[in-house]
JSON list of C-alpha atoms in Angstrom, two decimals:
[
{"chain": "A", "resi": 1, "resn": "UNK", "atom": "CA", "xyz": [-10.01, 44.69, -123.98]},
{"chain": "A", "resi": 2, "resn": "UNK", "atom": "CA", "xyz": [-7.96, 42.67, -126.60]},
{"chain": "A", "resi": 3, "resn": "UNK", "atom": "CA", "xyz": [-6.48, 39.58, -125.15]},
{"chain": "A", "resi": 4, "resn": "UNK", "atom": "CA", "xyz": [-2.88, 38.44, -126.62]},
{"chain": "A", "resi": 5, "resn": "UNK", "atom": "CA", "xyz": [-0.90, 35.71, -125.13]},
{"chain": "A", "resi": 6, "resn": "UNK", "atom": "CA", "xyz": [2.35, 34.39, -126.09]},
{"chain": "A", "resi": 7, "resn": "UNK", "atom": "CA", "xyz": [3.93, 31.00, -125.84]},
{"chain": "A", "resi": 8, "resn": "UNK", "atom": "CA", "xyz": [6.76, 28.77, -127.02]},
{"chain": "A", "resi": 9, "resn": "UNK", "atom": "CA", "xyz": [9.83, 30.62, -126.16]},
{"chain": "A", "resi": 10, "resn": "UNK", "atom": "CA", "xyz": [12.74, 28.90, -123.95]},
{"chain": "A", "resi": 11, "resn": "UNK", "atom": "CA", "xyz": [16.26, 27.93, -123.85]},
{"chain": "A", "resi": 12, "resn": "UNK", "atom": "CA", "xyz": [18.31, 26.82, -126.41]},
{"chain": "A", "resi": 13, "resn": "UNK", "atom": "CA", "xyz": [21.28, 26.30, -128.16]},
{"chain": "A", "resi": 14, "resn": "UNK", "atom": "CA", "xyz": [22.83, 28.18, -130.99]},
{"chain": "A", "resi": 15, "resn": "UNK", "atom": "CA", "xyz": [21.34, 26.70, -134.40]},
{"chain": "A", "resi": 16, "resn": "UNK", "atom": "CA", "xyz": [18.44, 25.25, -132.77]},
{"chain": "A", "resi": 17, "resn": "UNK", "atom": "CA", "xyz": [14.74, 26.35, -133.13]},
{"chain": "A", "resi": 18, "resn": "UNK", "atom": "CA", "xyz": [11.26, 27.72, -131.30]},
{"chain": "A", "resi": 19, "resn": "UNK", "atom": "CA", "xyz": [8.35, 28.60, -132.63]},
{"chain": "A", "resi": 20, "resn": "UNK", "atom": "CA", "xyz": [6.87, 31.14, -131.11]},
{"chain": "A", "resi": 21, "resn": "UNK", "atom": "CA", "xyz": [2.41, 31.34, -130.96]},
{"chain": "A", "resi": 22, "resn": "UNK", "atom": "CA", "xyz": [-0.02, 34.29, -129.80]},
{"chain": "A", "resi": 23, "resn": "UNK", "atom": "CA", "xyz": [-3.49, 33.15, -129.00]},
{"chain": "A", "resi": 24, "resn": "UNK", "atom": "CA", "xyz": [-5.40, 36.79, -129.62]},
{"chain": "A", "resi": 25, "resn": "UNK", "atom": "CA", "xyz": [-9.16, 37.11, -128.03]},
{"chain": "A", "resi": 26, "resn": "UNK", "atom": "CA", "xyz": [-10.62, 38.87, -131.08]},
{"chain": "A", "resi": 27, "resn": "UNK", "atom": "CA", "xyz": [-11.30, 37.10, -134.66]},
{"chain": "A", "resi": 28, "resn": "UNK", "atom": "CA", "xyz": [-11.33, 41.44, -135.67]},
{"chain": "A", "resi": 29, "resn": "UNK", "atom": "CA", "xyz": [-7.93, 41.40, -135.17]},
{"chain": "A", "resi": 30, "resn": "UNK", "atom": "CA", "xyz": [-6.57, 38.35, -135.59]},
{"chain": "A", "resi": 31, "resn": "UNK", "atom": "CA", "xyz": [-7.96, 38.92, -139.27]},
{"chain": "A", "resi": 32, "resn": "UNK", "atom": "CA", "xyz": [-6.26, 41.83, -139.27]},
{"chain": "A", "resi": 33, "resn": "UNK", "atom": "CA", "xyz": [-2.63, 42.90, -139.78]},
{"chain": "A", "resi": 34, "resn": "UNK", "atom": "CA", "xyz": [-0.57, 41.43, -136.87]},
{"chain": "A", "resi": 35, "resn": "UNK", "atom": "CA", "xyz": [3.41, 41.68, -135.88]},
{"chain": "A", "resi": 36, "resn": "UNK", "atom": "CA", "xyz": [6.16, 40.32, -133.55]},
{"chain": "A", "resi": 37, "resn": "UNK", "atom": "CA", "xyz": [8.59, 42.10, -131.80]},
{"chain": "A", "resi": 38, "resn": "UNK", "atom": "CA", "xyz": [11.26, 41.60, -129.37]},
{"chain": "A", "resi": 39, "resn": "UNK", "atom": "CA", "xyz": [13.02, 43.50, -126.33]},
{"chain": "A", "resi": 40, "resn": "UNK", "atom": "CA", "xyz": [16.42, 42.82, -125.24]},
{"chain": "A", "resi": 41, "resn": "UNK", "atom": "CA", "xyz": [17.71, 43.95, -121.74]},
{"chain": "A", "resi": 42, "resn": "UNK", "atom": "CA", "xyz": [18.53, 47.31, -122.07]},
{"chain": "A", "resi": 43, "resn": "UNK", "atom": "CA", "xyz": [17.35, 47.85, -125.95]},
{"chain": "A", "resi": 44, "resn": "UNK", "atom": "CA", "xyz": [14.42, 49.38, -127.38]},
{"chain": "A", "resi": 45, "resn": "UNK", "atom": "CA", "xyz": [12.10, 47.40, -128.46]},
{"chain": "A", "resi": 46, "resn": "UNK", "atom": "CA", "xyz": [12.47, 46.27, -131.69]},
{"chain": "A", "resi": 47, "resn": "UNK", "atom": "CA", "xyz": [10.20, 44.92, -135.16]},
{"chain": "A", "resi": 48, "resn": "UNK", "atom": "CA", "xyz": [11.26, 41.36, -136.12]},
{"chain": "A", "resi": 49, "resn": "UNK", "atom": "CA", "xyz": [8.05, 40.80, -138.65]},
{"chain": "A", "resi": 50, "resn": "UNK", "atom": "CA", "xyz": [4.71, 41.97, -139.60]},
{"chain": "A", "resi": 51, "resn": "UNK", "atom": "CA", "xyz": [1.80, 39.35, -141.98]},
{"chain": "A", "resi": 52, "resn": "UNK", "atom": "CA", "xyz": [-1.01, 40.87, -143.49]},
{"chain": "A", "resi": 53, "resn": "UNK", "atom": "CA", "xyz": [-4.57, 39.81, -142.28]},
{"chain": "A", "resi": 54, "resn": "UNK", "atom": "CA", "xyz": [-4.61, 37.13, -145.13]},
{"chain": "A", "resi": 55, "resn": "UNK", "atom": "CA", "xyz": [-1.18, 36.14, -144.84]},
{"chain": "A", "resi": 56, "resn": "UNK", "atom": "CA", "xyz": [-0.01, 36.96, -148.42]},
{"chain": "A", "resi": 57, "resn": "UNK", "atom": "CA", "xyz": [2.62, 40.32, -147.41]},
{"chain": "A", "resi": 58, "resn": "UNK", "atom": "CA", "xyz": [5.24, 39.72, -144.95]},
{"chain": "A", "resi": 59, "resn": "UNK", "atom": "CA", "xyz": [8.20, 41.57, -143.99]},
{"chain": "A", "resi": 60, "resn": "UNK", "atom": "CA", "xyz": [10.94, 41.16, -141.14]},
{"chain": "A", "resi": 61, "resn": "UNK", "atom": "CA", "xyz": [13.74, 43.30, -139.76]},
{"chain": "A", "resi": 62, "resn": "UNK", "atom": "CA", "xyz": [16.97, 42.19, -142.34]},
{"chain": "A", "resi": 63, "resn": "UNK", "atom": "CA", "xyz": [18.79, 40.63, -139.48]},
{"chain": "A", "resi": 64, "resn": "UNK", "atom": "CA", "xyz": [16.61, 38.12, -138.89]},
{"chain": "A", "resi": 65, "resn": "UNK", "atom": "CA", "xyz": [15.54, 37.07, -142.41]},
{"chain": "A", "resi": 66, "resn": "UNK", "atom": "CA", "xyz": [15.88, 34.09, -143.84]},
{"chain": "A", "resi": 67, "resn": "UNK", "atom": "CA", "xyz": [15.83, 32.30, -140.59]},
{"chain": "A", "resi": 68, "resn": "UNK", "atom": "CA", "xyz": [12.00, 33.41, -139.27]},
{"chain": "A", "resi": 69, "resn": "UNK", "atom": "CA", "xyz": [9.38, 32.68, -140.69]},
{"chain": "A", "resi": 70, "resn": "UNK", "atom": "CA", "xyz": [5.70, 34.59, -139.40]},
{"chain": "A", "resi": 71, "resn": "UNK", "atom": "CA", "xyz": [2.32, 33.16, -139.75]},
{"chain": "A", "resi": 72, "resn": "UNK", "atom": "CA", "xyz": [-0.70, 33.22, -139.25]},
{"chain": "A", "resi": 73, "resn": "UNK", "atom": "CA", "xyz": [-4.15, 30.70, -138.73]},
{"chain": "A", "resi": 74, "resn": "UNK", "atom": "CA", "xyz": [-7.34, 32.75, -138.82]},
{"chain": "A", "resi": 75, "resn": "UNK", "atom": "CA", "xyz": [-9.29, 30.07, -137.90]},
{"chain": "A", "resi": 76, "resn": "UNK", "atom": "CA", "xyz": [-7.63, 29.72, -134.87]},
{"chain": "A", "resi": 77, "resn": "UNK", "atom": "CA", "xyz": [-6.68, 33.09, -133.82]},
{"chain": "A", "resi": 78, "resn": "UNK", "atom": "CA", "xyz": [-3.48, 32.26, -133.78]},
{"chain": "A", "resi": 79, "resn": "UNK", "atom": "CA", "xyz": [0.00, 34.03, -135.17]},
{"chain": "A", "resi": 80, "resn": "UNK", "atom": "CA", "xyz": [2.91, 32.03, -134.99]},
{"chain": "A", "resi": 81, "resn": "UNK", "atom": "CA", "xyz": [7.12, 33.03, -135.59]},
{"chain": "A", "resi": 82, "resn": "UNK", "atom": "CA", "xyz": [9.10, 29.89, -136.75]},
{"chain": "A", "resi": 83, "resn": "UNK", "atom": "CA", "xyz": [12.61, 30.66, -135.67]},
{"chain": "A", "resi": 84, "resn": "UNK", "atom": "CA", "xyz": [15.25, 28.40, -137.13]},
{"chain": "A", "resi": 85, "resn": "UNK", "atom": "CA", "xyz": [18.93, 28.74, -136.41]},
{"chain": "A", "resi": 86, "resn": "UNK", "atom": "CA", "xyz": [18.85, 30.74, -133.43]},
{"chain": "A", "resi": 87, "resn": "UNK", "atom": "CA", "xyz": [21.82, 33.30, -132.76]},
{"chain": "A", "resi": 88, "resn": "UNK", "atom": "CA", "xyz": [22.44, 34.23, -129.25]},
{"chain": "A", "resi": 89, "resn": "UNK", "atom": "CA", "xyz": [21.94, 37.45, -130.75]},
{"chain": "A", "resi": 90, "resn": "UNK", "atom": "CA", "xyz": [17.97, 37.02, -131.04]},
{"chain": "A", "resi": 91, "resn": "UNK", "atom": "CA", "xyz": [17.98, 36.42, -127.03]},
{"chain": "A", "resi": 92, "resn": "UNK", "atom": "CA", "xyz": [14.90, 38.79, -125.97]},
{"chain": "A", "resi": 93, "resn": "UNK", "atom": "CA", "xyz": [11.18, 38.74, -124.80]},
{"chain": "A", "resi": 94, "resn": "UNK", "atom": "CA", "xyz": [9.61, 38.88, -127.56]},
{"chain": "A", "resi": 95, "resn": "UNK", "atom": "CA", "xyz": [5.72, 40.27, -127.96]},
{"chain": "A", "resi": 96, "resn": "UNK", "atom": "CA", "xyz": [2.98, 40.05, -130.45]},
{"chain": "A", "resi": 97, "resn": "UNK", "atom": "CA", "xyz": [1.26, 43.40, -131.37]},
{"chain": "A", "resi": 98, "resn": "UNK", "atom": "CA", "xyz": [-2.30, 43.75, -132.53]},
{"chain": "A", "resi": 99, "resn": "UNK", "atom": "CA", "xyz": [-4.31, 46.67, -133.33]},
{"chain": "A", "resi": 100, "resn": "UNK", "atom": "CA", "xyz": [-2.05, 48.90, -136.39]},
{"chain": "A", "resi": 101, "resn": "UNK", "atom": "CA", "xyz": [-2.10, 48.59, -139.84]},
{"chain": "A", "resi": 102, "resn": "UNK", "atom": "CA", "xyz": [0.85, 46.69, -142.26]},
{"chain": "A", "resi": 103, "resn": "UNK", "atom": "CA", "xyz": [2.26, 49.98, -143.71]},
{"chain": "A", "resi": 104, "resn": "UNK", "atom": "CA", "xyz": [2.72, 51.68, -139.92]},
{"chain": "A", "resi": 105, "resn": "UNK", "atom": "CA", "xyz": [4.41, 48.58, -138.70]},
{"chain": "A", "resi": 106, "resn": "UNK", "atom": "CA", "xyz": [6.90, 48.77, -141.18]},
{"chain": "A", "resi": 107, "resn": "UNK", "atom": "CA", "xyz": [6.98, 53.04, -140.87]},
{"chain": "A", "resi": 108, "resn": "UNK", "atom": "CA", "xyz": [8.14, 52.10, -136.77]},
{"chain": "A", "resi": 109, "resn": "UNK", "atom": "CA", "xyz": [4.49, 52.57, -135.44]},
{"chain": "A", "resi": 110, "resn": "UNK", "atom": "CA", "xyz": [4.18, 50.48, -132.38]},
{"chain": "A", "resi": 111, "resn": "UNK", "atom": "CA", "xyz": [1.20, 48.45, -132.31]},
{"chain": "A", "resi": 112, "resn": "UNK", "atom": "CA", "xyz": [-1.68, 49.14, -129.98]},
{"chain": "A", "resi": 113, "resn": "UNK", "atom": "CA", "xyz": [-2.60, 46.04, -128.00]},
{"chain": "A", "resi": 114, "resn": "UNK", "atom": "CA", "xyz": [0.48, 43.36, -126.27]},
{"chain": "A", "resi": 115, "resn": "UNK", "atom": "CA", "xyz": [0.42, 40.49, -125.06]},
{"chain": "A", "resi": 116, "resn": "UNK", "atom": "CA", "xyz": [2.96, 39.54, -121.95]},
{"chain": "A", "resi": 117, "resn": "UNK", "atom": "CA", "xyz": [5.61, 38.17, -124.02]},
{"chain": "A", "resi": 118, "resn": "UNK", "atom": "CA", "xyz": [7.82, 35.05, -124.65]},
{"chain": "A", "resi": 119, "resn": "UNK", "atom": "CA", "xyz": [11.42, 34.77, -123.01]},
{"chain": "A", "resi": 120, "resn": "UNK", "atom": "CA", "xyz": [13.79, 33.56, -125.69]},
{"chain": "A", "resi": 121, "resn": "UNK", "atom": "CA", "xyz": [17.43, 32.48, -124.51]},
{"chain": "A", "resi": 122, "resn": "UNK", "atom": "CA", "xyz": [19.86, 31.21, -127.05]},
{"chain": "A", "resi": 123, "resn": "UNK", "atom": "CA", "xyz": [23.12, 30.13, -125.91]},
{"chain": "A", "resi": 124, "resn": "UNK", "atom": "CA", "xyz": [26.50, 29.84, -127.37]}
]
């Protein structure tokens, strides 16, 4: 019933960039706490960063800080991860997640609603 699609992942090298968008269907959730996170063949998937429904709290797993940066415009239903200086490391599919709250996507609550994901490939 929620529609979230992701775009903007690829190939690249090591130390480039991608920024990453998800379009969502629904202005109720789009204006509501909204996350990225990222599976890696044979891994769990994993939290990489979480914005509050206004924009003003965010938080990312410590490996990636520093280097991604999450957004958000409301307007446009759209969430957006800036990823500079790409590690082969942060090679995954990586999914927005609508649909929780801030506080459970930082206690490891998985979000209700996915979109398809974004392949990311960063090479060495």
């Amino acid at each position: 019933q929620v529609q979230l699609v992701e775009s903007g992942g690829g190939s690249v090298q090591a130390g480039e960039s991608l920024r990453l968008s998800c379009v969502c269907s629904e202005r109720a959730f789009i204006t509501s706490t909204m996350a990225w996170f990222r599976q890696a063949p044979g891994k769990e998937r994993e939290f990489v960063a979480v914005i509050s429904w206004n924009g003003v709290r965010t938080d990312y797993v410590d490996s990636v800080k520093g280097r991604f940066t999450i957004s958000r415009d409301n307007d446009r239903n759209t969430l957006y991860l800036q990823m500079n200086s790409l590690k082969p490391e942060d090679t995954a599919v990586y999914y927005c997640g609508a649909g929780t709250i801030y506080d459970s996507v930082l206690a490891g609550v998985p979000a209700k609603y996915w979109g398809q994901g974004t392949q990311v490939i960063v090479s060495s």
